mmCIF file of N, CA and C in Angstrom:
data_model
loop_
_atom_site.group_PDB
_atom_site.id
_atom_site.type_symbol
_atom_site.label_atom_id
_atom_site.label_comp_id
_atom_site.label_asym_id
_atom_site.label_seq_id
_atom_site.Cartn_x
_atom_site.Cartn_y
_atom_site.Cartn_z
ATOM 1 N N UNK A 1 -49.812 -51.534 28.720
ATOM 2 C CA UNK A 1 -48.688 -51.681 27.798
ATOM 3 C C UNK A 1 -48.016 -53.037 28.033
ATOM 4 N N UNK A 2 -48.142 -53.667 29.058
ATOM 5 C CA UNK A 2 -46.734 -54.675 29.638
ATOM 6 C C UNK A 2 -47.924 -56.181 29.344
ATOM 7 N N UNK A 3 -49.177 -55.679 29.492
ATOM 8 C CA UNK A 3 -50.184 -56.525 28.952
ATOM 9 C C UNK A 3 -50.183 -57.145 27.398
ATOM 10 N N UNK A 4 -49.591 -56.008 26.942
ATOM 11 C CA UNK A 4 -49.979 -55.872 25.250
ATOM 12 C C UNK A 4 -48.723 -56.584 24.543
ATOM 13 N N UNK A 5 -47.503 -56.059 25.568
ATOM 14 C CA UNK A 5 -46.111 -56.866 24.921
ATOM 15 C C UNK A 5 -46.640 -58.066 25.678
ATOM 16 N N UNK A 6 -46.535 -58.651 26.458
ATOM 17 C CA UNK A 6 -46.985 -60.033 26.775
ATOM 18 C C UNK A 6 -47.538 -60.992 25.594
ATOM 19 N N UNK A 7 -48.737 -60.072 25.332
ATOM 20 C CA UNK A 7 -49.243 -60.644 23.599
ATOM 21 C C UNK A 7 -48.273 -61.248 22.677
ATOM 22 N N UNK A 8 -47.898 -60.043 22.062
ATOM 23 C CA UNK A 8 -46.389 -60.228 21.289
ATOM 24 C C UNK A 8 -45.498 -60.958 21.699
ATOM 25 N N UNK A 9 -45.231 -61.474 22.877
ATOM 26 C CA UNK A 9 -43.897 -62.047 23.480
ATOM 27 C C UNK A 9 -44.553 -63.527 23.355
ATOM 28 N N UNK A 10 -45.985 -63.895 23.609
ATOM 29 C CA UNK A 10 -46.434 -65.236 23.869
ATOM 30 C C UNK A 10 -47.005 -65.194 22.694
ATOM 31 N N UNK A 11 -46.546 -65.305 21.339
ATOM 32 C CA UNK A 11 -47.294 -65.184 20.395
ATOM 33 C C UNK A 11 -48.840 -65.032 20.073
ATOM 34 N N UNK A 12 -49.468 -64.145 20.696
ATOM 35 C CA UNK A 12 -50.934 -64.042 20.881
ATOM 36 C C UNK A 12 -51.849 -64.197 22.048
ATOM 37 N N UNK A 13 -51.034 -64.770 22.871
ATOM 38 C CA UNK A 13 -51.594 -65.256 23.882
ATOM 39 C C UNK A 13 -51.854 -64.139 25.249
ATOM 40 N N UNK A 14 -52.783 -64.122 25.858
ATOM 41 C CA UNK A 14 -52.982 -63.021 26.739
ATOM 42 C C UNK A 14 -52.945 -63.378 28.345
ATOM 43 N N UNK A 15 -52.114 -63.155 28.979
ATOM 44 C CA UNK A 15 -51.489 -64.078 29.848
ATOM 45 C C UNK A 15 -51.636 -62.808 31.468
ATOM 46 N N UNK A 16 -52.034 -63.678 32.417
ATOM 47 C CA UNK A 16 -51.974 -63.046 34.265
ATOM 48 C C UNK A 16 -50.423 -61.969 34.445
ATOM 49 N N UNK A 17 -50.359 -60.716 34.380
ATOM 50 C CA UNK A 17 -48.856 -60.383 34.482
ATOM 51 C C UNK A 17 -48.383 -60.306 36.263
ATOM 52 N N UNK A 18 -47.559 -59.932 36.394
ATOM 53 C CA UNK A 18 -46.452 -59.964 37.486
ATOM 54 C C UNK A 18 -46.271 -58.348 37.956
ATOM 55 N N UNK A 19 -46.729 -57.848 38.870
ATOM 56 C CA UNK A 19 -46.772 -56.729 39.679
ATOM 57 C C UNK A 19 -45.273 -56.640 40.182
ATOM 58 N N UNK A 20 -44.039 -55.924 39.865
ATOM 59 C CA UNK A 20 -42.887 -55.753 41.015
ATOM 60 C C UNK A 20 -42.345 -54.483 40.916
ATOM 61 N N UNK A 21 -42.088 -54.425 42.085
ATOM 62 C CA UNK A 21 -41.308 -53.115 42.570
ATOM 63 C C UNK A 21 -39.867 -52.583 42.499
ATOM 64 N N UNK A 22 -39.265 -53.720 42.706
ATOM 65 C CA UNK A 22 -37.833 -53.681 42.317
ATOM 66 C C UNK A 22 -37.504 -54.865 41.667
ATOM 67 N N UNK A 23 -36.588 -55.151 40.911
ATOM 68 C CA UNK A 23 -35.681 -55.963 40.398
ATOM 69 C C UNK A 23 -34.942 -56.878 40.978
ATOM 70 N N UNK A 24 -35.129 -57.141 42.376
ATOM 71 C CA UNK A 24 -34.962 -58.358 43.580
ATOM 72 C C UNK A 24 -36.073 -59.090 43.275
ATOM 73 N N UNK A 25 -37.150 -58.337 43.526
ATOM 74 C CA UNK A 25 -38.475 -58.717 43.628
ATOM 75 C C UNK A 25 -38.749 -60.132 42.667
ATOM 76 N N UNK A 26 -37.906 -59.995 41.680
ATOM 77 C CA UNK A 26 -38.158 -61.320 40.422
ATOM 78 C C UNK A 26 -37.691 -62.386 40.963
ATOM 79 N N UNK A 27 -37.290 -63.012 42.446
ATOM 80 C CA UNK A 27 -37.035 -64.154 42.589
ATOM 81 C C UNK A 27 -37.910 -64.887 43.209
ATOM 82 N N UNK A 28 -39.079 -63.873 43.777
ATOM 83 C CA UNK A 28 -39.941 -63.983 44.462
ATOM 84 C C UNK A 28 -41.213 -64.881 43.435
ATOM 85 N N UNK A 29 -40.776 -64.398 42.377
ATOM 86 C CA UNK A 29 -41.957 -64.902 41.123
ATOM 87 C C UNK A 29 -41.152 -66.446 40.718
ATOM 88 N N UNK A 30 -42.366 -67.335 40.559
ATOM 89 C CA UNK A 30 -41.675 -68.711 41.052
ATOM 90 C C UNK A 30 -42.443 -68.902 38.867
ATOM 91 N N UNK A 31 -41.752 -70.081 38.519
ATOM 92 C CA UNK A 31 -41.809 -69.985 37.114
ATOM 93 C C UNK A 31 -43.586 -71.169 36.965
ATOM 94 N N UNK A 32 -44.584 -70.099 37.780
ATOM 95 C CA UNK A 32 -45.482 -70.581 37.150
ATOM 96 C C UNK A 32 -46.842 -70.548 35.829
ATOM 97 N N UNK A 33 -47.399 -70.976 35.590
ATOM 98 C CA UNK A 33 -48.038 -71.471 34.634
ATOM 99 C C UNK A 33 -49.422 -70.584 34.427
ATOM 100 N N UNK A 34 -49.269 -69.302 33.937
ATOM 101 C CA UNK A 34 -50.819 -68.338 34.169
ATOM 102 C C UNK A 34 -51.755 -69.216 32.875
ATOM 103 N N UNK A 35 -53.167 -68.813 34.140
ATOM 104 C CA UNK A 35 -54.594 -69.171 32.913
ATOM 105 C C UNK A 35 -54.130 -68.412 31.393
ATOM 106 N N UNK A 36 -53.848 -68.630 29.911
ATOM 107 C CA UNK A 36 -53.959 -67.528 28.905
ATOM 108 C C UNK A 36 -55.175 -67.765 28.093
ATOM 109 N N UNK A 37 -55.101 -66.965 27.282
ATOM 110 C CA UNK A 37 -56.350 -67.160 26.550
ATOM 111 C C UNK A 37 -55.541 -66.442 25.072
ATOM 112 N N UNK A 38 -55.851 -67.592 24.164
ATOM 113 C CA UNK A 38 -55.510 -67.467 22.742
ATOM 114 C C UNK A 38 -56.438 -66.364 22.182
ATOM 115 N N UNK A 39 -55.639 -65.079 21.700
ATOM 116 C CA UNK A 39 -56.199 -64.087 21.007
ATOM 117 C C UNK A 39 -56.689 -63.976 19.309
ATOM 118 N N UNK A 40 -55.980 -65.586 18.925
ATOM 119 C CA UNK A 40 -56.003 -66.106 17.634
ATOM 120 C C UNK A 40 -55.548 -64.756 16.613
ATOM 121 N N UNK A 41 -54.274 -63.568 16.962
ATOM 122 C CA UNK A 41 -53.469 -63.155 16.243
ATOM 123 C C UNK A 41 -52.793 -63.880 15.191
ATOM 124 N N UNK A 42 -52.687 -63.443 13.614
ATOM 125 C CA UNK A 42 -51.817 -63.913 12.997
ATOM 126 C C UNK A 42 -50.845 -63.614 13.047
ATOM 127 N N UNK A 43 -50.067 -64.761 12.798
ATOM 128 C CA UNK A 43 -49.001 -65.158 12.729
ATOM 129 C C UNK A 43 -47.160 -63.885 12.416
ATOM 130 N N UNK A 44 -48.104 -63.904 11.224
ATOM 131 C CA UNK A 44 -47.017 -62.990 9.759
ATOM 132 C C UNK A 44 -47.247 -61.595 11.003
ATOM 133 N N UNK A 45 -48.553 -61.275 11.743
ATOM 134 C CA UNK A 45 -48.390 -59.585 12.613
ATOM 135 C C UNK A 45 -47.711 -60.118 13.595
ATOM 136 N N UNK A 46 -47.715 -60.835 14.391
ATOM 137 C CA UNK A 46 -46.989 -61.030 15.591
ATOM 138 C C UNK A 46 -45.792 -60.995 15.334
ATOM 139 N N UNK A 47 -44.706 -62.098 14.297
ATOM 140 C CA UNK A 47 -43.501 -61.874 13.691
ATOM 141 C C UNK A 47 -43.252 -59.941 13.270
ATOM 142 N N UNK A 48 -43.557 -59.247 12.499
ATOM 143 C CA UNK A 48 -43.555 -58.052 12.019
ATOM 144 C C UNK A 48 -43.129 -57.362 13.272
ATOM 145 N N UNK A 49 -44.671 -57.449 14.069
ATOM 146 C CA UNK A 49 -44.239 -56.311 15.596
ATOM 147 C C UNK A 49 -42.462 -56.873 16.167
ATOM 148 N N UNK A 50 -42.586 -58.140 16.459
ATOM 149 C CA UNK A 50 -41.360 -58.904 17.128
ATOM 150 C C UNK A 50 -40.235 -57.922 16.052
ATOM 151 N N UNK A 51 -39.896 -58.321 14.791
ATOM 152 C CA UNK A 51 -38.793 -57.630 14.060
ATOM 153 C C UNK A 51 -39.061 -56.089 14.554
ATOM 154 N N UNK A 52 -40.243 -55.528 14.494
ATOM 155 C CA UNK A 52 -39.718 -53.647 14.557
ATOM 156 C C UNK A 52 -39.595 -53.329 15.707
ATOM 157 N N UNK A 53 -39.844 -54.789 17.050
ATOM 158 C CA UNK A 53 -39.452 -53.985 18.616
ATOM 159 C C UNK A 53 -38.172 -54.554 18.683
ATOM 160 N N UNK A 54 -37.631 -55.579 17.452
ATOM 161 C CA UNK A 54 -36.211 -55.782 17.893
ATOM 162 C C UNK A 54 -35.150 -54.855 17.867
ATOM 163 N N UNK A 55 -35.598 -54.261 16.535
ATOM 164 C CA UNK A 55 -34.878 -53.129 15.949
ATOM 165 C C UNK A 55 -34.805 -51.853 16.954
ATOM 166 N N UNK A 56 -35.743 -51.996 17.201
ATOM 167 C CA UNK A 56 -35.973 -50.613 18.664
ATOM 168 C C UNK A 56 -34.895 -50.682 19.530
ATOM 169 N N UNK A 57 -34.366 -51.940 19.594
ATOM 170 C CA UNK A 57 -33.190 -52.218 20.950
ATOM 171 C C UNK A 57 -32.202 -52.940 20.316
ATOM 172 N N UNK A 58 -31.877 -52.397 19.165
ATOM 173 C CA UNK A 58 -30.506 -52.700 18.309
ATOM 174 C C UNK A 58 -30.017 -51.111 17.850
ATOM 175 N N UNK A 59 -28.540 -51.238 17.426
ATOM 176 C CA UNK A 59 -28.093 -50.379 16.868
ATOM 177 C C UNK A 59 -28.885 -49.655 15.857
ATOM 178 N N UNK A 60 -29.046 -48.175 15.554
ATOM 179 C CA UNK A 60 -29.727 -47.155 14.935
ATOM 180 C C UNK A 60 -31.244 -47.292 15.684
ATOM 181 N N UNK A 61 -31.573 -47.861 16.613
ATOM 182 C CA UNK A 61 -32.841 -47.916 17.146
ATOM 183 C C UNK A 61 -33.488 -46.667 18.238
ATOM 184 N N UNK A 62 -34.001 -46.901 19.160
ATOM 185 C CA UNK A 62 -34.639 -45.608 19.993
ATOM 186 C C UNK A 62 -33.787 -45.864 21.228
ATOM 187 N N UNK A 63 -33.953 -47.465 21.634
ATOM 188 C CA UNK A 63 -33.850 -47.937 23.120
ATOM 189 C C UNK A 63 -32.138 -48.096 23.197
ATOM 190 N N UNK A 64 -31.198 -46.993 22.697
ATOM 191 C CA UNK A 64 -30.086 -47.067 22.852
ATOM 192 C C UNK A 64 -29.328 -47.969 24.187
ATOM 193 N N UNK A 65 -29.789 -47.410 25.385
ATOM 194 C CA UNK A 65 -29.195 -48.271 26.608
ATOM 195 C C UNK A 65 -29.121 -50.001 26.673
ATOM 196 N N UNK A 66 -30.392 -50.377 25.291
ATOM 197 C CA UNK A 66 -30.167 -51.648 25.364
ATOM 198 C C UNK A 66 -29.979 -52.674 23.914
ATOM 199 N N UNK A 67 -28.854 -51.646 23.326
ATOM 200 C CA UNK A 67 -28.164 -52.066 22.315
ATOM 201 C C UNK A 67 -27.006 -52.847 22.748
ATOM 202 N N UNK A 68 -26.925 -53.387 22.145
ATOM 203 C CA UNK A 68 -25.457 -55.182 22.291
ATOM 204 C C UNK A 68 -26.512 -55.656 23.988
ATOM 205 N N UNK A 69 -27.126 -55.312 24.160
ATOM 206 C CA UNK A 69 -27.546 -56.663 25.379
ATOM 207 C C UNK A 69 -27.786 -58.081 24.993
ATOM 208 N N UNK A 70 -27.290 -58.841 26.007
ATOM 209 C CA UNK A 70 -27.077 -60.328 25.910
ATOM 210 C C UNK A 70 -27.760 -60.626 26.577
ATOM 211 N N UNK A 71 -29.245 -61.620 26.382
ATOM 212 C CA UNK A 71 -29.617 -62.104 25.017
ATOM 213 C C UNK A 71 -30.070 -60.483 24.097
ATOM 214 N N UNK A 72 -30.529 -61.030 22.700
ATOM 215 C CA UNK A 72 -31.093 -59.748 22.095
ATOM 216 C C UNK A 72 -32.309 -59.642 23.004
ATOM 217 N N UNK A 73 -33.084 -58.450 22.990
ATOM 218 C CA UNK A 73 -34.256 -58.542 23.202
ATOM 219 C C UNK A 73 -35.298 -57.343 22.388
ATOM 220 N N UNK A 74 -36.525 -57.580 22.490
ATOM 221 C CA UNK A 74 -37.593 -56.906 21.718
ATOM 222 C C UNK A 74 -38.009 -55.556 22.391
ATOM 223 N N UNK A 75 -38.014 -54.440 22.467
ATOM 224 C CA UNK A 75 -38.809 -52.894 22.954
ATOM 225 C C UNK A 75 -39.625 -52.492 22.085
ATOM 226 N N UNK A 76 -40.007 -51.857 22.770
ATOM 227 C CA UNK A 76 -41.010 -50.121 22.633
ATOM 228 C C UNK A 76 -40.286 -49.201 23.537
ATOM 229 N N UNK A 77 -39.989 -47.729 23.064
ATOM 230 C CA UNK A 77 -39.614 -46.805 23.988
ATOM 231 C C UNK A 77 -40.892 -46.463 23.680
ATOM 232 N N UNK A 78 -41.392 -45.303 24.715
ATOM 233 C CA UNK A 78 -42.263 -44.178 24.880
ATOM 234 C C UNK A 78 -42.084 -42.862 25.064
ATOM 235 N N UNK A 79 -42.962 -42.135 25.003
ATOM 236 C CA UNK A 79 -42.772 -40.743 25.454
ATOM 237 C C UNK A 79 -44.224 -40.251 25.810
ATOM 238 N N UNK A 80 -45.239 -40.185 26.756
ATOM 239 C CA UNK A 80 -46.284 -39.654 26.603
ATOM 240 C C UNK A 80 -46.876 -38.395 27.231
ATOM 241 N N UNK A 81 -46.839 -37.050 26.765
ATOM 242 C CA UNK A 81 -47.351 -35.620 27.152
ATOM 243 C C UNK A 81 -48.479 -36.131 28.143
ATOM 244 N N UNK A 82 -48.603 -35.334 29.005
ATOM 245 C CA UNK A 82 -49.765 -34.976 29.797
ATOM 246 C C UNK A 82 -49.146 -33.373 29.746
ATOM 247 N N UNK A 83 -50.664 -32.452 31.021
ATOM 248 C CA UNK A 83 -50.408 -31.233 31.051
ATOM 249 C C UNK A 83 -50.850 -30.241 29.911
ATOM 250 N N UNK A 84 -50.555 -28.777 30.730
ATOM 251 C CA UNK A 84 -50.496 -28.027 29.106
ATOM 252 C C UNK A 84 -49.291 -26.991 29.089
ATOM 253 N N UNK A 85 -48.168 -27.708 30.026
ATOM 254 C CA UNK A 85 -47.205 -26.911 29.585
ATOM 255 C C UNK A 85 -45.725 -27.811 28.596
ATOM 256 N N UNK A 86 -45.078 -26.869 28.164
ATOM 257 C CA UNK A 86 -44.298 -28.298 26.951
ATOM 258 C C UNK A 86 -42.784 -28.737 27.872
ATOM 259 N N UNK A 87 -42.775 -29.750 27.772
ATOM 260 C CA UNK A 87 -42.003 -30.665 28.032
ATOM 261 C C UNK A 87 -42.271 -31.472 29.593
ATOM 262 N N UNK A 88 -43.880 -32.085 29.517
ATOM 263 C CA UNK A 88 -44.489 -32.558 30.190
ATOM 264 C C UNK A 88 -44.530 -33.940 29.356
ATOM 265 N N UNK A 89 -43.805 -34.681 30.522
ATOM 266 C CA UNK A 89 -43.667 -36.084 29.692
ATOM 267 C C UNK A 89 -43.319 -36.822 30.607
ATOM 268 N N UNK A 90 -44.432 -38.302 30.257
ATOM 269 C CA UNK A 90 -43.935 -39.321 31.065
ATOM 270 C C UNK A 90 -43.008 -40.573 30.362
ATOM 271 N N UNK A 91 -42.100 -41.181 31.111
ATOM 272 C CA UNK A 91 -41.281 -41.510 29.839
ATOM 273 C C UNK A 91 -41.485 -43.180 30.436
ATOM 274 N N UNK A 92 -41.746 -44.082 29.291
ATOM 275 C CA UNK A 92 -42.023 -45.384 29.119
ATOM 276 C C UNK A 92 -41.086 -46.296 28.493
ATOM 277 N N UNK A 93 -41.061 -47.823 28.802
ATOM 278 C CA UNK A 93 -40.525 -48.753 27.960
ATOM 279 C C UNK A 93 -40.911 -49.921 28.072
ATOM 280 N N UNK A 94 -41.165 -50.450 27.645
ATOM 281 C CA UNK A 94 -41.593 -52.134 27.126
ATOM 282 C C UNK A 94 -40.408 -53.210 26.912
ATOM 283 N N UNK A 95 -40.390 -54.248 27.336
ATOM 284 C CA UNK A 95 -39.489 -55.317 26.519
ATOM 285 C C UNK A 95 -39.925 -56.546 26.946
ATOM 286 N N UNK A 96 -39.729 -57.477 26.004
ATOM 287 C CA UNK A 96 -38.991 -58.580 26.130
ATOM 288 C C UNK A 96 -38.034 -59.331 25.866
ATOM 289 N N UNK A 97 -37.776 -61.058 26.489
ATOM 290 C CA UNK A 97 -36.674 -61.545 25.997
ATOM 291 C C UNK A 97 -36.219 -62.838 26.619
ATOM 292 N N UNK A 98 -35.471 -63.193 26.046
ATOM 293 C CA UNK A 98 -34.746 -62.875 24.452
ATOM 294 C C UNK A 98 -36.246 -62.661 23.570
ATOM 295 N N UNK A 99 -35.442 -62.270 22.283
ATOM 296 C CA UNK A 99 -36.894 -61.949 21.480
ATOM 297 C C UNK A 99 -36.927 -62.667 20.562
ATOM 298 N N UNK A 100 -36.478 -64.153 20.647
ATOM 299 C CA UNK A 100 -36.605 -65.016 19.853
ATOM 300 C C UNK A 100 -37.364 -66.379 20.832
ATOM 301 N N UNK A 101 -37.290 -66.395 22.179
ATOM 302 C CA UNK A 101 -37.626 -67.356 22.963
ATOM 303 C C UNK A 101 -37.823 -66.705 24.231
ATOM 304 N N UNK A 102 -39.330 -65.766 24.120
ATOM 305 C CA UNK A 102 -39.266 -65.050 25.585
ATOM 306 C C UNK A 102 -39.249 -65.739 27.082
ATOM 307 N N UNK A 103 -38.924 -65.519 27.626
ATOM 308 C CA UNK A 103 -38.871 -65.408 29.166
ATOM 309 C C UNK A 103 -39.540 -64.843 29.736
ATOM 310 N N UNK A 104 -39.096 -62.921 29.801
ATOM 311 C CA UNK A 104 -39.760 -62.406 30.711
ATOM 312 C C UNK A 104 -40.307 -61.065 30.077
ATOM 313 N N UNK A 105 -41.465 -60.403 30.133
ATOM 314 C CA UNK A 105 -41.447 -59.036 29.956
ATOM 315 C C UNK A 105 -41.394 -57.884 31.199
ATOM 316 N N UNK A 106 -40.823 -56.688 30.660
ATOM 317 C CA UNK A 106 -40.967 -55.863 31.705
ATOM 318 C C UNK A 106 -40.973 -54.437 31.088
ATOM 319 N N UNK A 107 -41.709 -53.718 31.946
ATOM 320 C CA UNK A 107 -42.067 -52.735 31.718
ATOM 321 C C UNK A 107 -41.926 -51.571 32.420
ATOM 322 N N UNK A 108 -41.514 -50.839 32.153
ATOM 323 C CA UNK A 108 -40.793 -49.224 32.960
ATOM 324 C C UNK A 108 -41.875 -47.725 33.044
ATOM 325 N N UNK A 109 -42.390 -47.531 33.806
ATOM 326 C CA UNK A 109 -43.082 -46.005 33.569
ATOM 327 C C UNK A 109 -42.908 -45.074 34.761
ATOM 328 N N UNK A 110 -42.059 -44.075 34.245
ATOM 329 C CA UNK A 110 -41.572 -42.833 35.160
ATOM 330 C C UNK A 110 -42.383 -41.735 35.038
ATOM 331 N N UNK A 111 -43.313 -41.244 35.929
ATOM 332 C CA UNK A 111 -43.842 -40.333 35.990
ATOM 333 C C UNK A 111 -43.073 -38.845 35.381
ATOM 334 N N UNK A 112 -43.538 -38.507 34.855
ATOM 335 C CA UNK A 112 -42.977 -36.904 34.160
ATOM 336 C C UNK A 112 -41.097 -36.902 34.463
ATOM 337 N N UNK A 113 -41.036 -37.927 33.488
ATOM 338 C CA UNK A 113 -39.569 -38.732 33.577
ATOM 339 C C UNK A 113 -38.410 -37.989 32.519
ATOM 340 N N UNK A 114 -39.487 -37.478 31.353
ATOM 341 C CA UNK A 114 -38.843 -37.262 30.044
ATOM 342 C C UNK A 114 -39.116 -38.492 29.391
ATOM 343 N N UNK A 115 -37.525 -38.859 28.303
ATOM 344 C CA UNK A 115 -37.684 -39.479 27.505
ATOM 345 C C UNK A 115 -37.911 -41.082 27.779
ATOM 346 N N UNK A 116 -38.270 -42.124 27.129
ATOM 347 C CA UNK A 116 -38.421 -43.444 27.505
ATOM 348 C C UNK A 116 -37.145 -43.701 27.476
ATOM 349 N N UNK A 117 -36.234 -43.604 25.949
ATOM 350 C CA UNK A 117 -35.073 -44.570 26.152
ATOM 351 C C UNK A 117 -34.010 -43.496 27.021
ATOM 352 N N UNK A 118 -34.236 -42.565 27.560
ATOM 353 C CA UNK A 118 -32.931 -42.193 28.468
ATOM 354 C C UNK A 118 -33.562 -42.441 30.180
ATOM 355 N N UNK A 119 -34.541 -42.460 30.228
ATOM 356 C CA UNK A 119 -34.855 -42.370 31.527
ATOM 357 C C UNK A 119 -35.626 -43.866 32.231
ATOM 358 N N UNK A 120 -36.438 -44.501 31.429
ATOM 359 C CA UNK A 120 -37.356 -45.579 31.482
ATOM 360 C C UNK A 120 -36.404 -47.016 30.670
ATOM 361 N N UNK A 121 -35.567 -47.029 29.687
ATOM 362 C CA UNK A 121 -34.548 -47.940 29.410
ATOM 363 C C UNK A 121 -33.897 -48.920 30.362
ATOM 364 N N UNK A 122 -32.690 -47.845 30.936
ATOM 365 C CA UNK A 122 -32.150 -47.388 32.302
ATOM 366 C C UNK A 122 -32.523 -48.654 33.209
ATOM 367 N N UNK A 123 -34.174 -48.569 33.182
ATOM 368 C CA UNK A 123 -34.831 -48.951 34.871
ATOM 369 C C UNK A 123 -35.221 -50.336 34.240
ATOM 370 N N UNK A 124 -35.896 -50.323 33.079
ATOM 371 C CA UNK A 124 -35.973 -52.202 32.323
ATOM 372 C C UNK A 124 -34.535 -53.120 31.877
ATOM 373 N N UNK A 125 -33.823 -52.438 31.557
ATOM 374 C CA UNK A 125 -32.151 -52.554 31.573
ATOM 375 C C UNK A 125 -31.746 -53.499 32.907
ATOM 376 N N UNK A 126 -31.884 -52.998 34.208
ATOM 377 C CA UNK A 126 -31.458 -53.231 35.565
ATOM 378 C C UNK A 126 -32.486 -54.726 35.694
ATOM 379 N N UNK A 127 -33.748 -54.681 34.946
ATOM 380 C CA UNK A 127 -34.524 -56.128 35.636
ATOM 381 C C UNK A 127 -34.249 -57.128 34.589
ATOM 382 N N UNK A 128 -33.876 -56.954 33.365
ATOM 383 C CA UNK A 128 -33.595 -57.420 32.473
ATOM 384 C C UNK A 128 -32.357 -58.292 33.020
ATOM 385 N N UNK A 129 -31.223 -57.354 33.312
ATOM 386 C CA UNK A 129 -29.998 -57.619 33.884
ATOM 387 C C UNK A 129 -30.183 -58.606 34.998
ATOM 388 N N UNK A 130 -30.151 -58.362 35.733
ATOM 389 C CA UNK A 130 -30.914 -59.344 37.164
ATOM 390 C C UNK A 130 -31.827 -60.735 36.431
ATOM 391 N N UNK A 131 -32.243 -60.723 35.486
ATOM 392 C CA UNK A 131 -33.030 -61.624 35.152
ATOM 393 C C UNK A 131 -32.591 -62.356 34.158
ATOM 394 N N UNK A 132 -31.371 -62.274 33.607
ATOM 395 C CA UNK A 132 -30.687 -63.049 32.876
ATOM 396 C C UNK A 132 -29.111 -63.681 33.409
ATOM 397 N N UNK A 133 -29.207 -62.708 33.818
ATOM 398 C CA UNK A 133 -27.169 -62.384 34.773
ATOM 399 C C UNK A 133 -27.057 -62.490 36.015
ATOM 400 N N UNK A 134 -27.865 -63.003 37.138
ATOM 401 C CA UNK A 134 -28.130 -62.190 38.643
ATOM 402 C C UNK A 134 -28.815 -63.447 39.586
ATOM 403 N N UNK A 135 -29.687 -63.824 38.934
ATOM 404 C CA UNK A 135 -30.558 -64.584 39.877
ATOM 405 C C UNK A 135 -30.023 -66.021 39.926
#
């Protein structure tokens, strides 16, 4: 997933990601230069996804916890069942940002967490924070 927004965030481009554990951990990542490789995505889809993950993390969107954040930025919430009993769910989130001039992406996955934007938000929220406000 954090592969795939990367795409979207580098307009097409498919880029080495960043393994961390906590949200300290991002100072440790020094601002260098990964091998990418042009996926030759158009243009008009890359813009489209960018507008409907902005909306995701704006008002009336999914990713409530990261509505009015400064800068804007781009999501995906998740929700994905495993199991076969109901309300077996692992709960996910995606972002980047700003989502007009990315920086950084990050990505949240809580094992049988519940929902993405109440539980997985939350935890991309905190590196987001640290990574605009902190470091």
């Amino acid at each position: 997933i954090n592969q795939m927004t990367t795409v979207i965030a580098s307009g097409g481009k498919l880029c080495a990601p960043h393994l961390i554990k906590e949200a300290t951990q991002i100072s440790n990542i020094k601002n260098e230069i990964s091998e990418c490789e042009d996926l030759r995505l158009r243009l008009d889809t890359v813009q489209l996804i960018t507008e409907g993950m902005t909306g995701a993390c704006s008002t009336g969107g999914t990713a409530f916890p990261l509505f009015n954040f400064t800068p804007q930025v781009a999501c995906k919430t998740g929700t994905a069942e495993f199991g076969d009993t109901e309300d077996r769910t692992h709960a996910w989130l995606t972002a980047f940002g700003p989502s007009d001039t990315p920086q950084i992406v990050a990505t949240a996955l809580v094992e049988a967490g519940g929902e993405g934007s109440r539980v997985a938000a939350p935890v991309v929220r905190e590196v987001l924070d640290y990574w605009f406000h902190k470091r």
